[in-house]
Each structure stands twice: as structure tokens, then as C-alpha cells.
């Protein structure tokens, strides 16, 4: 654990240094959070290039680690050192003193840190030699990520071939898992590395989201409300919770500690709490979202400061220096194709809209675009060439997202509760601020007259937000929502949530602003603010509580699977190809060896046509002359028999007869009580 903490801290230090090339005004805590994800992105991308050239070895890992630290050389510049010292002193002043008010921020961040610690601790744990998960939606995703990590560390899979579908390029955004692989290669335990990274990235997302919302609305209360709306997201599932409780005989707390299901995801609910369905299962989003929010915050500042005295002063300092941060932020965005591709798509939509509104800022948009293309285009070209993914599977008409036969209006009310009405309320409060600012006419300036406090200055005190710009800024996020209800952006329509979650995040400033505005009223209106807030987070809180209270315990790999995987890892070549049951938890995952084919659900969601290969897997396990021909065709080294292939053969839709006798002519490499593996060549 200590090694993983040291590695993430060092990477964060390098990323923190880079933030001083982008912005001069952000607080230290935001810089640390940004440094964590920026440093991780740089570390993973440089690591991918290095490993593709020389492989993943302890030496190459150490070199990549040193490169990730190299941005610290920025502090050789006196101006940068002074800026860092000033930020550090400001941060120190904020926490010094014994004022009770100073304890609130500490309690706020401590709450979320402990939440992330107890939550992500359940992503993977070991019990009696078995690998388990406490995430209700992580049963299939944990082995997918472990398969990627071990293919890097044990299979030296570079340039990456899809470990789930041999012969195809690994085009899934894998940088998050590659970072874990590097930690493991440097000596860290895989579980510790995943845990430390998940907590660090989640906490960074908390801080970056809070800062992003504050930049938009200039209100601390609104910014503090925002993370609750993301991490405890949900709809009206709590209604089903109370219904289930009333239908049985247990006491309330007894039922609370034995929840029968999740209340944000299931047959009745499809939105899913973000921690349960996204950040625990999709590590790429956990790294990609905070990076995207850093870029969005920078684009917002560009959008609202153009033509102001502040921007004019920067321009006078030199065009090259003025445009350099836009180029750097573009490079940061350009890293996203191998981190989280859907995040890059969101940035494309938002940037296209903003640049259309601010065409006079063509130089800044061009600098940003050049930075993006410099990294993103080569990554996309590499990813798409030789990939088995069919691009046509990712785009198509599909109405209503995952609503099925449910009325679309009721579907969204049920899944998001008060969220959409509060978007409208937030927009109304912003519109009121806009009208207030428009109602105040500035007094004409008199040359040579000393400036006095005018109606205009009072209006600026009353209207701290850029109201008109905020309403414009929200439009592309609303378009993402509409588009995701008209088209699918993935082979599996539910995966549109990778886009819809950004509609949610883009809407959070308006929703939180509405709640804060209501809370500042008196009497019953304040009560309504509390009720609305509770309704927004109650269902998500139930699901998160179900996880951290250890009510979910799924065995992903039992003790025998771990043992057979270790035998494969230690007694076969790193590039061995293994035939096993096409399932998510085949023991081959833990060995780091390539599989002919794994879980069809993962393959189909990545746009891979697996049907023909699945038929061949059935033919091989059925034995006979066709089996020998296919073993040669695919170049299979090992064939695994165990409970997974037995269950696969009993598939009620397409059962077939296993013929293990056919393979007894081959050497048994190793066997356990449940598994036998035959060495074909």
C-alpha cells in the first residue's frame, strides 16, 4: 500500500507542476487534484509508448516514472517557485486558527475521503484464497480490468492485442489499467494499486467538480452541493425501497442492513447511481471525467473572459505566450482517446458550439484544436487500424435511450426524480439574475472623473455570475441529452450513459444553484430546498450504503481458479494462447495469457462480431477432426476444462456435448480439483 501511495503522490507532483503552465490563479487544492489526473494521464500515455517499443519491464517502468517526474523542473523558474509558495501560504492560512467555521471544509472533505475509501475497498478483496467483489455491477467488469492489467504485466502484451479476442487490436481505452500495470511492475500489489488510484482519482474528481461549478456560478454553497448530486445520483427508487420495507416484517434498520437489491439500477430503474454503475466498474471514466472537467473549466473561462481587461492584458504580453495555455490544454484533451473516448466526443460537441458563438476567438480555438489533434489523431489512427470493432455498430437511430416500452416522460421522472424540474428552476434563477443585470443601466463614464460606486457596481455585487454566458454554456449539454434519446452511440444502447452522464454533470451547476437559491429563502421555502436535496440523493445513498456496509459479496474467481491461473502463469510462455469457456471469469484472466475468446457481452458492447468464433469454440470442445483443424487454425497452445466450460455446454439455448476424451491424447500441464489444462503444443 505504501508503495502505491508513494507512486501516486510522485505522479501527482509532476502533474501539479504542469498546472502552472496552464493557469496562474487556481488554488493549491485544485492544483493537487488536477495534478493527480494530469500526471496519471501523462504517465500512462508515455508508458504506452515506451512499453510498445521496449516492453513493460521494471527498468522501462522506472524510466517512465522518472519522465513523469520531469515536469518538476518547471520550478527551476523563479516565477513558478514564487507562485507555488504563494499558493501554499494561502492554503496554510485557510486551515490555521481554531475557528469552528474552519472545521466545516475539513469535515466535508474527510466525509468524501472516507466514503471513497470504504466504497472502493469493495471493488476487489480476497477471502479464503478467492477473489471477490462487493460491487453489485462489478461482477463482469472486475475480471475485464484484471485481464487487461495482467496481460500487460504477465503477458507483456505490447503493442496491445485484445486479450479477450485474440488477433484483434486492443482498442478499448486501457490507459487506466496500464497505469495499474506499471504500479504492479514497480512492485505494488494489484489490489492496493487499484484501490489507491481509484480513491485518488475519485477525490480529484470531487475537488475538480467543485471548482468547475464555482467557476460557473461564483457561489461556494452551490459548489459544495454539486458533488453530492454526482456521487449520490439517483431517481425515485427510494419509493420502491419503502414499498419493499412495508411488504415484509423486519424492522427498518434490520431491513436497511439487508437490502434485497439496488434502487437506482435494475429492471425498473435504468439510470444507475454513478458510483455503483460507472466509477466502480468503468475505471476509464473515473480518470477521463476529471480531465474533461479541467478542460471544460478552461473553455468556460475562455468563453467569458474574451474581450475583458484581463484577457487584453495577457494578449499584450505576447500572442505566443497568450495562446500557449490553449495549446497545452488541447494536448491534455488529446490524451483522451486511449483514456475515455466518449469524453473526447463530449468535448468536441461543447467546443464546436462555443467556438460557433465566439468566432472572433478563432486564434484560441485554433491553438486548442492543434493541441488536441497533435495527440488525438495518432491515437485514433492507431486504435482504429487493425481493430475488430465495427464503427457502424456505434451509431444508429434509437429512440428513448433504455426506456423500452415505458413512457419516455415517466421513464425520466422515475429515473432522475426532481433533477430535470430543478434544471428548469436553476435556469429560471439564472434568468432572473440576467434580467436584474439588464435592468441596471450603467452611468456614462466621465473622462478624468474619479470612479465612484454606481448602480453598475451594485449590480455586479448582486449578479456575481455570468448569467447569459451560463445559459449559453448549458445548451450543448442539453443537446447531448436530446441526442442520446434519439441515437445510440454504442452497440449496447445502455452505454449511451457514457454521454448522458456528462449531461448530468453539465446540469449539476443549475440544479445546485436552484437548491442554494431556495435554501437562502426564509420559512417553508428553505424546507423545500432540504426536501428537494434529500429526494435527489436518497436513492443513490441507499445503493452506496448497500456497498460500503458489505451487503454484496460476489465470488469472481474461487480458490481453484486462482491456483490454475498461477500454474498457467508460471509454466507457460507469456505469449501462449489459451482456449477456455467464453465467459467473464475464466481463470485465464489471472494468468495474463491471451484468450481465443472471452465474454460475449464485453465483445458485443465493443462492436466485435464474435458469432463465428463462438461456433468454433463449440466445435473444438466437441472434439473430432474439426477440433484438430481449428486448434491448428487458431494456433492454440492450451485448452482449459473446468466448471465454466461445463456450464457453457449446458446453455439452454445452444447446448452441446463436451468431449474431453478427445484431448486426453495431449499432455496434462496441470490439474486441480476443478480444472485440467491440456498442452496442445
XYZ file of C-alpha atoms in Angstrom:
681
model
C 0.000 0.000 0.000
C 2.802 2.434 0.924
C 4.487 1.903 -2.449
C 1.247 2.682 -4.310
C 0.750 5.809 -2.189
C 4.309 6.953 -2.942
C 3.884 6.367 -6.681
C 0.577 8.233 -6.973
C 1.975 11.099 -4.860
C 5.040 11.401 -7.085
C 2.968 11.330 -10.274
C 0.701 13.975 -8.747
C 3.705 16.210 -8.042
C 4.719 16.087 -11.697
C 1.178 16.869 -12.835
C 0.856 19.679 -10.312
C 3.887 21.378 -11.838
C 2.223 21.298 -15.255
C -0.802 23.191 -13.925
C 1.404 26.295 -13.552
C 1.802 26.367 -17.329
C -1.989 26.480 -17.774
C -3.312 28.826 -15.115
C -1.963 31.394 -12.671
C -4.959 31.732 -10.371
C -6.222 28.320 -9.198
C -5.930 27.342 -5.509
C -3.446 24.711 -4.376
C -6.020 22.035 -3.628
C -7.373 22.262 -7.159
C -3.821 22.097 -8.499
C -3.127 18.957 -6.469
C -6.326 17.307 -7.732
C -5.595 18.367 -11.296
C -2.011 17.218 -10.903
C -3.168 13.768 -9.881
C -5.193 13.126 -13.042
C -2.939 15.076 -15.406
C 0.114 13.285 -14.041
C -1.676 9.935 -14.346
C -2.664 10.664 -17.946
C 0.881 11.677 -18.889
C 2.376 8.709 -17.034
C 0.022 6.246 -18.750
C 0.470 7.692 -22.234
C 4.257 7.868 -22.023
C 4.179 4.375 -20.556
C 2.160 3.084 -23.513
C 4.682 4.462 -25.999
C 7.658 3.140 -24.025
C 6.192 -0.325 -23.483
C 5.224 -0.584 -27.157
C 8.893 -0.016 -28.049
C 10.820 -1.933 -25.368
C 8.134 -3.829 -23.451
C 6.960 -3.444 -19.857
C 9.919 -4.241 -17.608
C 10.981 -2.904 -14.212
C 13.631 -0.815 -15.982
C 11.224 0.722 -18.516
C 8.741 1.329 -15.699
C 11.391 3.179 -13.699
C 12.314 5.296 -16.735
C 8.661 6.224 -17.379
C 8.312 7.110 -13.696
C 11.306 9.469 -13.930
C 9.844 11.078 -17.072
C 6.567 11.640 -15.197
C 8.545 13.492 -12.513
C 10.435 15.663 -15.021
C 7.814 18.490 -15.054
C 9.086 19.370 -11.570
C 11.941 21.077 -13.408
C 9.413 23.831 -14.104
C 10.049 25.039 -10.560
C 13.601 25.956 -11.515
C 11.902 29.098 -12.820
C 11.837 31.713 -10.059
C 8.391 32.988 -11.001
C 6.908 29.475 -10.813
C 8.519 28.820 -7.440
C 7.075 32.054 -6.079
C 3.634 31.188 -7.426
C 3.781 27.791 -5.734
C 4.969 29.343 -2.466
C 2.129 31.866 -2.589
C -0.434 29.118 -3.221
C 0.991 27.097 -0.349
C 0.827 30.066 2.030
C -2.768 30.802 1.050
C -3.684 27.171 1.672
C -1.922 27.257 5.039
C -3.814 30.387 6.090
C -7.115 28.729 5.267
C -6.552 25.894 7.721
C -4.808 27.787 10.520
C -6.714 29.015 13.533
C -9.316 27.493 15.838
C -12.446 28.915 14.303
C -15.304 26.424 14.234
C -16.090 27.530 10.682
C -12.711 26.200 9.552
C -13.745 22.705 10.609
C -16.572 22.509 8.094
C -14.385 22.230 4.977
C -12.237 19.639 6.752
C -15.320 17.609 7.733
C -16.675 17.925 4.194
C -13.558 16.553 2.536
C -12.999 13.966 5.266
C -16.510 12.629 4.672
C -15.896 12.115 0.976
C -12.432 10.661 1.532
C -13.814 8.063 3.931
C -16.706 7.390 1.564
C -14.305 6.667 -1.297
C -12.050 4.576 0.951
C -14.841 2.298 2.181
C -16.540 2.200 -1.211
C -13.577 1.358 -3.452
C -12.237 -1.086 -0.883
C -15.154 -3.242 -2.011
C -14.082 -3.235 -5.662
C -11.811 -6.213 -5.051
C -10.942 -8.180 -1.933
C -9.518 -11.599 -1.087
C -11.355 -14.106 1.101
C -10.135 -17.676 1.735
C -7.961 -17.568 -1.359
C -10.818 -16.408 -3.622
C -11.037 -13.068 -5.411
C -14.318 -11.323 -4.641
C -16.118 -8.055 -5.273
C -18.639 -6.101 -3.246
C -19.933 -4.132 -6.215
C -23.326 -5.276 -7.422
C -22.465 -4.284 -11.004
C -18.771 -5.181 -10.862
C -19.006 -8.951 -11.353
C -18.159 -8.768 -15.054
C -16.110 -5.567 -15.067
C -13.547 -6.532 -12.418
C -12.231 -9.536 -14.416
C -12.193 -7.395 -17.558
C -9.865 -4.878 -15.908
C -7.773 -7.577 -14.236
C -7.444 -9.292 -17.609
C -6.089 -6.086 -19.143
C -3.715 -5.420 -16.230
C -2.268 -8.935 -16.157
C -1.976 -9.073 -19.942
C 0.412 -6.130 -19.572
C 2.340 -7.346 -16.527
C 2.443 -11.099 -17.191
C 1.869 -11.364 -20.929
C 3.973 -8.328 -21.923
C 1.137 -7.566 -24.339
C 2.706 -4.761 -26.397
C 1.669 -3.357 -28.757
C -1.586 -4.384 -27.094
C -3.580 -7.227 -28.650
C -7.092 -7.681 -27.296
C -6.664 -10.301 -24.536
C -10.382 -11.086 -24.818
C -10.378 -11.740 -28.576
C -7.017 -12.840 -29.922
C -5.808 -11.378 -33.180
C -7.582 -8.036 -32.820
C -6.041 -4.776 -31.600
C -6.944 -3.804 -28.040
C -8.816 -0.633 -28.970
C -10.703 -0.274 -25.665
C -9.382 2.787 -23.731
C -6.893 0.980 -21.491
C -4.655 3.705 -20.048
C -6.203 3.471 -16.557
C -5.416 -0.249 -16.417
C -1.955 0.302 -17.903
C -1.151 2.723 -15.068
C -2.091 -0.019 -12.605
C 0.103 -2.458 -14.531
C 3.049 -0.086 -14.178
C 2.480 0.162 -10.423
C 2.452 -3.645 -10.226
C 5.624 -3.887 -12.297
C 7.297 -1.482 -9.887
C 6.416 -3.827 -7.017
C 2.931 -2.832 -5.841
C 0.132 -5.308 -5.167
C -2.571 -5.162 -7.846
C -5.392 -4.673 -5.344
C -3.525 -1.919 -3.494
C -2.664 -0.177 -6.764
C -6.281 -0.214 -7.952
C -7.564 0.961 -4.570
C -5.120 3.868 -4.244
C -5.690 5.002 -7.828
C -9.481 4.778 -7.567
C -9.549 6.811 -4.356
C -7.088 9.386 -5.715
C -8.985 9.833 -8.985
C -12.385 9.967 -7.260
C -11.195 12.557 -4.736
C -9.634 14.558 -7.559
C -12.959 14.442 -9.375
C -14.652 15.779 -6.230
C -12.320 18.772 -5.991
C -12.295 19.472 -9.733
C -16.093 19.285 -9.978
C -16.461 21.630 -7.020
C -14.060 24.114 -8.621
C -15.753 23.760 -12.025
C -19.158 24.617 -10.551
C -17.704 27.515 -8.580
C -16.172 28.963 -11.741
C -19.580 28.901 -13.395
C -21.752 30.329 -10.609
C -19.300 32.001 -8.191
C -21.125 30.531 -5.195
C -19.464 28.299 -2.584
C -22.682 26.696 -1.340
C -23.652 25.695 -4.861
C -20.179 24.257 -5.429
C -20.345 22.233 -2.197
C -23.750 20.802 -3.095
C -22.567 19.669 -6.534
C -20.506 16.568 -5.574
C -23.425 15.143 -3.598
C -25.563 15.337 -6.735
C -22.965 13.370 -8.699
C -21.796 10.736 -6.239
C -25.261 10.059 -4.747
C -27.165 10.398 -8.017
C -30.437 8.531 -8.403
C -34.125 8.840 -9.074
C -37.308 7.770 -7.334
C -36.037 4.314 -6.395
C -36.474 5.147 -2.717
C -40.238 4.814 -3.288
C -39.662 1.144 -4.131
C -37.426 0.891 -1.044
C -40.214 1.990 1.280
C -42.636 -0.276 -0.573
C -40.325 -3.269 -0.087
C -39.866 -2.437 3.584
C -43.616 -2.161 4.150
C -44.200 -5.525 2.433
C -42.087 -7.503 4.933
C -41.850 -7.904 8.709
C -38.318 -6.709 9.528
C -37.667 -3.523 11.433
C -36.447 -0.514 9.482
C -32.760 -0.772 10.403
C -32.769 -4.549 10.132
C -34.126 -4.182 6.592
C -31.678 -1.355 5.842
C -28.752 -3.645 6.611
C -30.150 -6.433 4.449
C -31.278 -4.603 1.312
C -32.560 -7.052 -1.302
C -31.447 -5.037 -4.355
C -30.158 -1.751 -5.722
C -32.676 1.063 -6.044
C -31.124 3.050 -8.896
C -30.441 0.214 -11.349
C -32.449 -2.897 -12.219
C -35.500 -3.916 -14.225
C -37.464 -0.870 -13.018
C -34.638 1.690 -12.952
C -32.014 2.208 -15.661
C -30.108 5.387 -14.750
C -27.965 3.891 -12.022
C -26.029 5.670 -9.304
C -22.743 6.983 -10.707
C -20.529 5.313 -8.102
C -22.297 1.948 -8.410
C -22.684 1.685 -12.178
C -19.900 3.902 -13.556
C -16.972 4.832 -11.358
C -16.567 1.408 -9.737
C -16.954 -0.510 -12.985
C -15.550 1.873 -15.624
C -12.153 2.980 -14.376
C -11.533 4.771 -17.673
C -14.366 7.204 -16.894
C -13.051 7.730 -13.371
C -9.837 9.074 -14.903
C -11.398 10.626 -18.004
C -14.102 12.722 -16.324
C -11.872 14.899 -14.107
C -9.601 15.556 -17.095
C -12.645 16.539 -19.141
C -13.862 18.884 -16.390
C -10.451 20.568 -16.236
C -10.708 21.240 -19.976
C -14.355 22.362 -19.712
C -13.463 24.771 -16.910
C -10.705 26.239 -19.048
C -13.065 26.565 -22.026
C -15.609 28.314 -19.797
C -13.047 30.867 -18.676
C -12.084 31.420 -22.299
C -15.737 31.862 -23.193
C -16.467 34.500 -20.542
C -13.190 36.459 -20.351
C -12.652 37.209 -24.033
C -12.513 40.940 -24.612
C -12.168 41.739 -20.901
C -9.359 43.763 -19.383
C -7.867 40.546 -18.055
C -7.611 38.892 -21.474
C -6.371 42.078 -23.131
C -3.531 42.296 -20.600
C -2.486 38.728 -21.446
C -2.593 39.461 -25.169
C -0.336 42.477 -24.686
C 2.220 40.214 -23.029
C 2.638 38.417 -26.358
C 0.430 36.306 -28.611
C 2.644 33.250 -28.372
C 2.511 33.263 -24.563
C -1.202 34.081 -24.591
C -2.025 31.069 -26.844
C 0.374 28.602 -25.216
C -2.032 27.511 -22.417
C -4.748 26.786 -25.005
C -2.308 24.568 -26.867
C -1.366 22.738 -23.648
C -4.992 22.179 -22.636
C -5.608 20.900 -26.156
C -2.812 18.359 -25.678
C -4.430 17.290 -22.398
C -7.754 16.773 -24.180
C -5.921 14.933 -26.956
C -4.862 12.239 -24.470
C -8.485 11.116 -24.068
C -8.888 8.590 -26.945
C -6.981 5.917 -25.002
C -8.323 7.120 -21.635
C -12.056 7.591 -22.312
C -13.132 8.160 -25.896
C -16.693 9.289 -25.091
C -15.233 12.157 -23.032
C -13.412 13.404 -26.118
C -16.689 13.294 -28.045
C -18.333 15.443 -25.354
C -15.512 17.975 -25.580
C -15.914 18.054 -29.354
C -19.629 18.894 -29.057
C -19.112 21.592 -26.413
C -16.128 23.153 -28.189
C -17.896 23.199 -31.552
C -20.851 25.038 -30.008
C -18.773 27.558 -28.064
C -16.475 28.294 -30.993
C -19.538 28.930 -33.178
C -20.721 31.542 -30.671
C -17.270 33.111 -30.275
C -15.937 33.016 -33.809
C -13.864 36.114 -33.112
C -11.767 33.959 -30.768
C -10.537 31.894 -33.702
C -6.900 32.052 -32.591
C -7.619 30.486 -29.213
C -9.855 27.759 -30.669
C -7.254 27.036 -33.337
C -4.483 26.700 -30.751
C -6.666 24.391 -28.685
C -7.586 22.334 -31.762
C -3.966 21.947 -32.866
C -3.070 20.650 -29.411
C -5.939 18.147 -29.493
C -5.122 16.863 -32.979
C -1.415 16.543 -32.234
C -2.111 13.680 -29.804
C -5.656 12.520 -30.524
C -5.287 11.898 -34.256
C -2.312 9.499 -33.959
C -4.031 7.692 -31.079
C -7.272 7.328 -33.045
C -5.465 6.139 -36.165
C -3.520 3.574 -34.148
C -6.634 2.434 -32.305
C -8.798 2.029 -35.411
C -6.265 0.303 -37.677
C -6.409 -3.455 -37.213
C -9.270 -3.287 -34.745
C -12.085 -5.834 -34.828
C -14.503 -3.143 -33.676
C -17.122 -2.267 -36.275
C -17.621 1.513 -36.223
C -21.084 1.136 -37.778
C -22.247 -0.574 -34.573
C -21.673 2.623 -32.577
C -24.055 4.960 -34.382
C -27.708 4.422 -35.204
C -31.210 5.643 -34.559
C -32.609 4.590 -31.227
C -35.433 6.464 -29.520
C -35.739 6.834 -25.782
C -32.343 5.529 -24.657
C -33.068 2.434 -22.476
C -36.722 3.198 -21.752
C -38.062 0.144 -23.578
C -41.847 0.164 -23.564
C -42.064 2.708 -20.742
C -43.480 6.148 -21.486
C -40.419 8.351 -22.023
C -41.564 11.197 -19.748
C -42.368 8.818 -16.898
C -39.129 6.942 -17.555
C -37.018 10.053 -16.983
C -39.069 11.235 -13.994
C -38.747 7.780 -12.416
C -35.026 7.553 -13.080
C -33.956 11.103 -12.209
C -36.650 12.298 -9.801
C -36.586 16.056 -9.238
C -33.413 16.577 -11.281
C -34.970 17.779 -14.563
C -37.533 20.107 -12.900
C -34.690 21.601 -10.866
C -32.682 22.196 -14.052
C -35.580 24.370 -15.167
C -35.696 26.053 -11.747
C -31.975 26.740 -11.878
C -32.284 28.208 -15.369
C -35.116 30.418 -14.075
C -32.989 31.754 -11.209
C -30.142 32.450 -13.628
C -32.573 34.180 -15.985
C -33.756 36.356 -13.069
C -30.167 37.382 -12.436
C -29.815 38.178 -16.130
C -32.907 40.387 -16.095
C -31.685 42.106 -12.949
C -28.364 42.947 -14.587
C -30.101 44.190 -17.740
C -32.399 46.411 -15.678
C -29.464 48.340 -14.247
C -28.185 50.883 -16.765
C -24.564 51.943 -16.274
C -23.871 55.615 -15.809
C -21.831 57.191 -18.621
C -18.151 57.447 -17.810
C -16.756 60.953 -17.475
C -13.192 61.326 -18.589
C -10.951 62.477 -15.779
C -13.581 61.989 -13.095
C -12.686 59.695 -10.232
C -14.736 56.483 -10.406
C -17.413 56.213 -7.749
C -19.718 53.413 -6.730
C -22.545 53.415 -9.249
C -25.618 51.393 -9.988
C -23.476 49.261 -12.220
C -21.109 48.309 -9.422
C -24.105 47.455 -7.225
C -25.447 45.271 -9.987
C -22.142 43.464 -10.194
C -22.340 42.748 -6.482
C -25.875 41.428 -6.921
C -25.064 39.456 -10.065
C -21.851 37.535 -9.372
C -22.432 35.055 -12.205
C -22.141 35.497 -15.946
C -25.810 34.728 -16.392
C -26.165 34.958 -20.154
C -22.938 33.041 -20.747
C -24.013 30.326 -18.303
C -27.276 29.755 -20.162
C -25.403 29.557 -23.451
C -22.805 27.240 -21.942
C -25.520 24.802 -20.892
C -27.010 24.416 -24.371
C -24.535 21.783 -25.679
C -25.159 19.643 -22.583
C -28.887 19.807 -23.245
C -28.164 18.778 -26.840
C -26.236 15.761 -25.531
C -29.352 14.710 -23.622
C -31.613 15.110 -26.647
C -29.173 13.354 -28.949
C -28.745 10.432 -26.552
C -32.513 9.944 -26.605
C -32.627 9.923 -30.413
C -29.476 7.969 -31.318
C -27.259 5.327 -29.824
C -23.524 5.983 -29.511
C -22.577 2.390 -28.670
C -23.622 -1.126 -29.780
C -25.459 -1.569 -26.457
C -27.887 1.296 -26.052
C -27.397 1.485 -22.272
C -23.812 2.581 -22.921
C -25.235 5.942 -24.009
C -24.926 6.648 -20.297
C -21.256 7.449 -21.031
C -22.614 10.510 -22.831
C -25.652 11.101 -20.632
C -23.505 11.306 -17.501
C -21.985 14.466 -18.973
C -25.464 15.905 -19.475
C -25.953 15.192 -15.772
C -22.653 16.803 -14.799
C -23.310 19.804 -17.064
C -26.732 20.217 -15.441
C -25.451 19.992 -11.867
C -24.471 23.710 -11.672
C -28.062 24.734 -12.474
C -29.625 22.176 -10.113
C -27.271 23.004 -7.246
C -27.789 26.724 -7.895
C -31.549 26.260 -7.598
C -31.215 24.387 -4.299
C -28.831 27.028 -2.916
C -31.162 29.829 -4.003
C -34.135 28.157 -2.313
C -32.091 27.457 0.823
C -31.320 31.150 1.179
C -35.018 31.961 1.314
C -36.949 32.002 4.576
C -39.660 29.845 6.074
C -41.190 26.958 4.152
C -39.111 27.625 1.026
C -35.969 26.644 2.946
C -37.716 23.400 3.915
C -38.452 22.716 0.250
C -34.749 23.107 -0.547
C -33.905 20.455 2.026
C -36.619 18.126 0.740
C -35.509 18.511 -2.886
C -31.915 17.808 -1.914
C -32.926 14.705 0.033
C -35.052 13.406 -2.849
C -32.127 13.843 -5.242
C -29.650 11.822 -3.182
C -31.757 9.319 -1.210
C -31.901 6.500 -3.768
C -28.217 6.815 -4.582
C -27.375 6.873 -0.870
C -29.207 3.567 -0.396
C -27.180 1.886 -3.138
C -23.876 3.317 -1.919
C -24.715 2.278 1.643
C -25.510 -1.257 0.424
C -21.971 -1.454 -0.941
C -19.989 0.090 1.909
C -21.935 -1.907 4.532
C -20.659 -5.102 2.851
C -24.063 -6.465 1.919
C -22.856 -7.534 -1.541
C -20.276 -10.337 -1.734
C -19.737 -11.966 -5.119
C -17.073 -14.581 -5.797
C -15.387 -13.718 -9.091
C -12.586 -16.309 -9.004
C -12.637 -19.172 -6.485
C -9.509 -20.656 -4.928
C -9.156 -23.339 -7.625
C -9.336 -20.724 -10.392
C -6.601 -18.695 -8.697
C -4.423 -21.807 -8.394
C -4.843 -22.922 -12.015
C -4.148 -19.369 -13.200
C -0.919 -19.331 -11.205
C 0.112 -22.647 -12.792
C -0.551 -21.256 -16.275
C 1.394 -18.098 -15.474
C 4.467 -19.901 -14.114
C 4.591 -22.869 -16.526
C 3.786 -21.362 -19.927
C 5.268 -18.762 -22.249
C 3.924 -15.179 -21.867
C 2.500 -15.214 -25.425
C 0.624 -18.519 -25.024
C -2.878 -18.663 -26.479
C -5.484 -20.399 -24.324
C -8.874 -21.809 -25.247
C -11.381 -21.605 -22.416
C -15.068 -21.037 -21.858
C -16.215 -17.706 -23.368
C -17.145 -16.231 -20.013
C -16.169 -13.174 -17.982
C -14.445 -15.079 -15.146
C -12.341 -17.640 -16.940
C -9.206 -18.389 -14.915
C -7.108 -17.368 -17.936
C -7.808 -13.744 -16.930
C -5.475 -14.008 -13.924
C -2.665 -15.635 -15.883
C -2.124 -12.726 -18.254
C -2.320 -15.052 -21.249
C -4.358 -14.329 -24.371
C -7.728 -15.992 -24.880
C -9.267 -17.178 -28.108
C -12.472 -15.594 -26.869
C -13.920 -14.412 -23.584
C -17.233 -12.906 -22.507
C -19.596 -12.201 -25.461
C -21.206 -9.348 -23.514
C -17.950 -7.403 -23.469
C -17.188 -8.199 -27.096
C -20.607 -7.118 -28.373
C -20.511 -3.889 -26.348
C -17.207 -3.100 -28.075
C -18.693 -3.705 -31.525
C -16.896 -7.020 -32.182
C -18.609 -9.708 -34.261
C -17.840 -12.839 -32.245
C -20.530 -15.238 -33.516
C -18.303 -17.216 -35.897
C -15.559 -17.654 -33.324
C -18.057 -18.752 -30.676
C -19.231 -21.507 -33.049
C -15.615 -22.593 -33.476
C -15.156 -22.774 -29.699
C -18.131 -25.139 -29.511
C -16.713 -27.289 -32.311
C -13.317 -27.584 -30.643
C -14.732 -28.630 -27.292
C -16.972 -31.134 -29.101
C -13.849 -32.973 -30.349
C -13.381 -34.849 -33.624
C -11.407 -33.979 -36.764
C -12.879 -30.472 -36.915
C -11.436 -29.759 -33.468
C -7.877 -30.568 -34.563
C -8.199 -28.391 -37.653
C -9.439 -25.435 -35.612
C -6.716 -25.900 -32.981
C -4.188 -25.521 -35.789
C -6.074 -22.648 -37.432
C -6.052 -20.501 -34.300
C -2.598 -21.622 -33.119
C -3.944 -22.665 -29.718
C -1.347 -23.675 -27.121
C -3.537 -24.697 -24.191
C -7.105 -25.921 -23.658
C -8.767 -25.422 -20.280
C -11.511 -27.633 -18.849
C -13.399 -26.624 -15.739
C -16.797 -25.634 -14.336
C -17.126 -22.647 -16.682
C -16.964 -24.738 -19.858
C -19.302 -27.300 -18.305
C -21.876 -24.581 -17.675
C -21.329 -23.151 -21.170
C -22.020 -26.580 -22.739
C -25.317 -26.724 -20.834
C -26.533 -23.419 -22.252
C -30.259 -23.976 -22.695
C -30.326 -22.051 -25.952
C -27.442 -23.856 -27.653
C -26.317 -26.899 -25.643
C -23.580 -29.189 -26.948
C -21.689 -32.275 -25.761
C -18.253 -31.805 -24.213
C -15.703 -34.332 -25.434
C -12.781 -34.210 -23.030
C -11.742 -37.707 -24.160
C -10.554 -36.179 -27.426
C -7.957 -34.112 -25.536
C -6.526 -36.901 -23.408
C -4.007 -37.579 -26.167
C -2.346 -34.340 -25.112
C -0.211 -33.780 -22.034
C -1.958 -32.557 -18.898
C 0.021 -29.487 -17.971
C -1.555 -29.219 -14.527
C -4.802 -30.019 -12.722
C -6.708 -29.090 -9.579
C -9.896 -30.437 -8.066
C -11.970 -28.460 -10.585
C -9.645 -27.690 -13.508
C -7.496 -29.508 -16.040
C -5.386 -27.859 -18.682
C -4.067 -29.667 -21.730
C -0.895 -28.643 -23.522
C -1.556 -28.762 -27.279
C 1.915 -27.672 -28.404
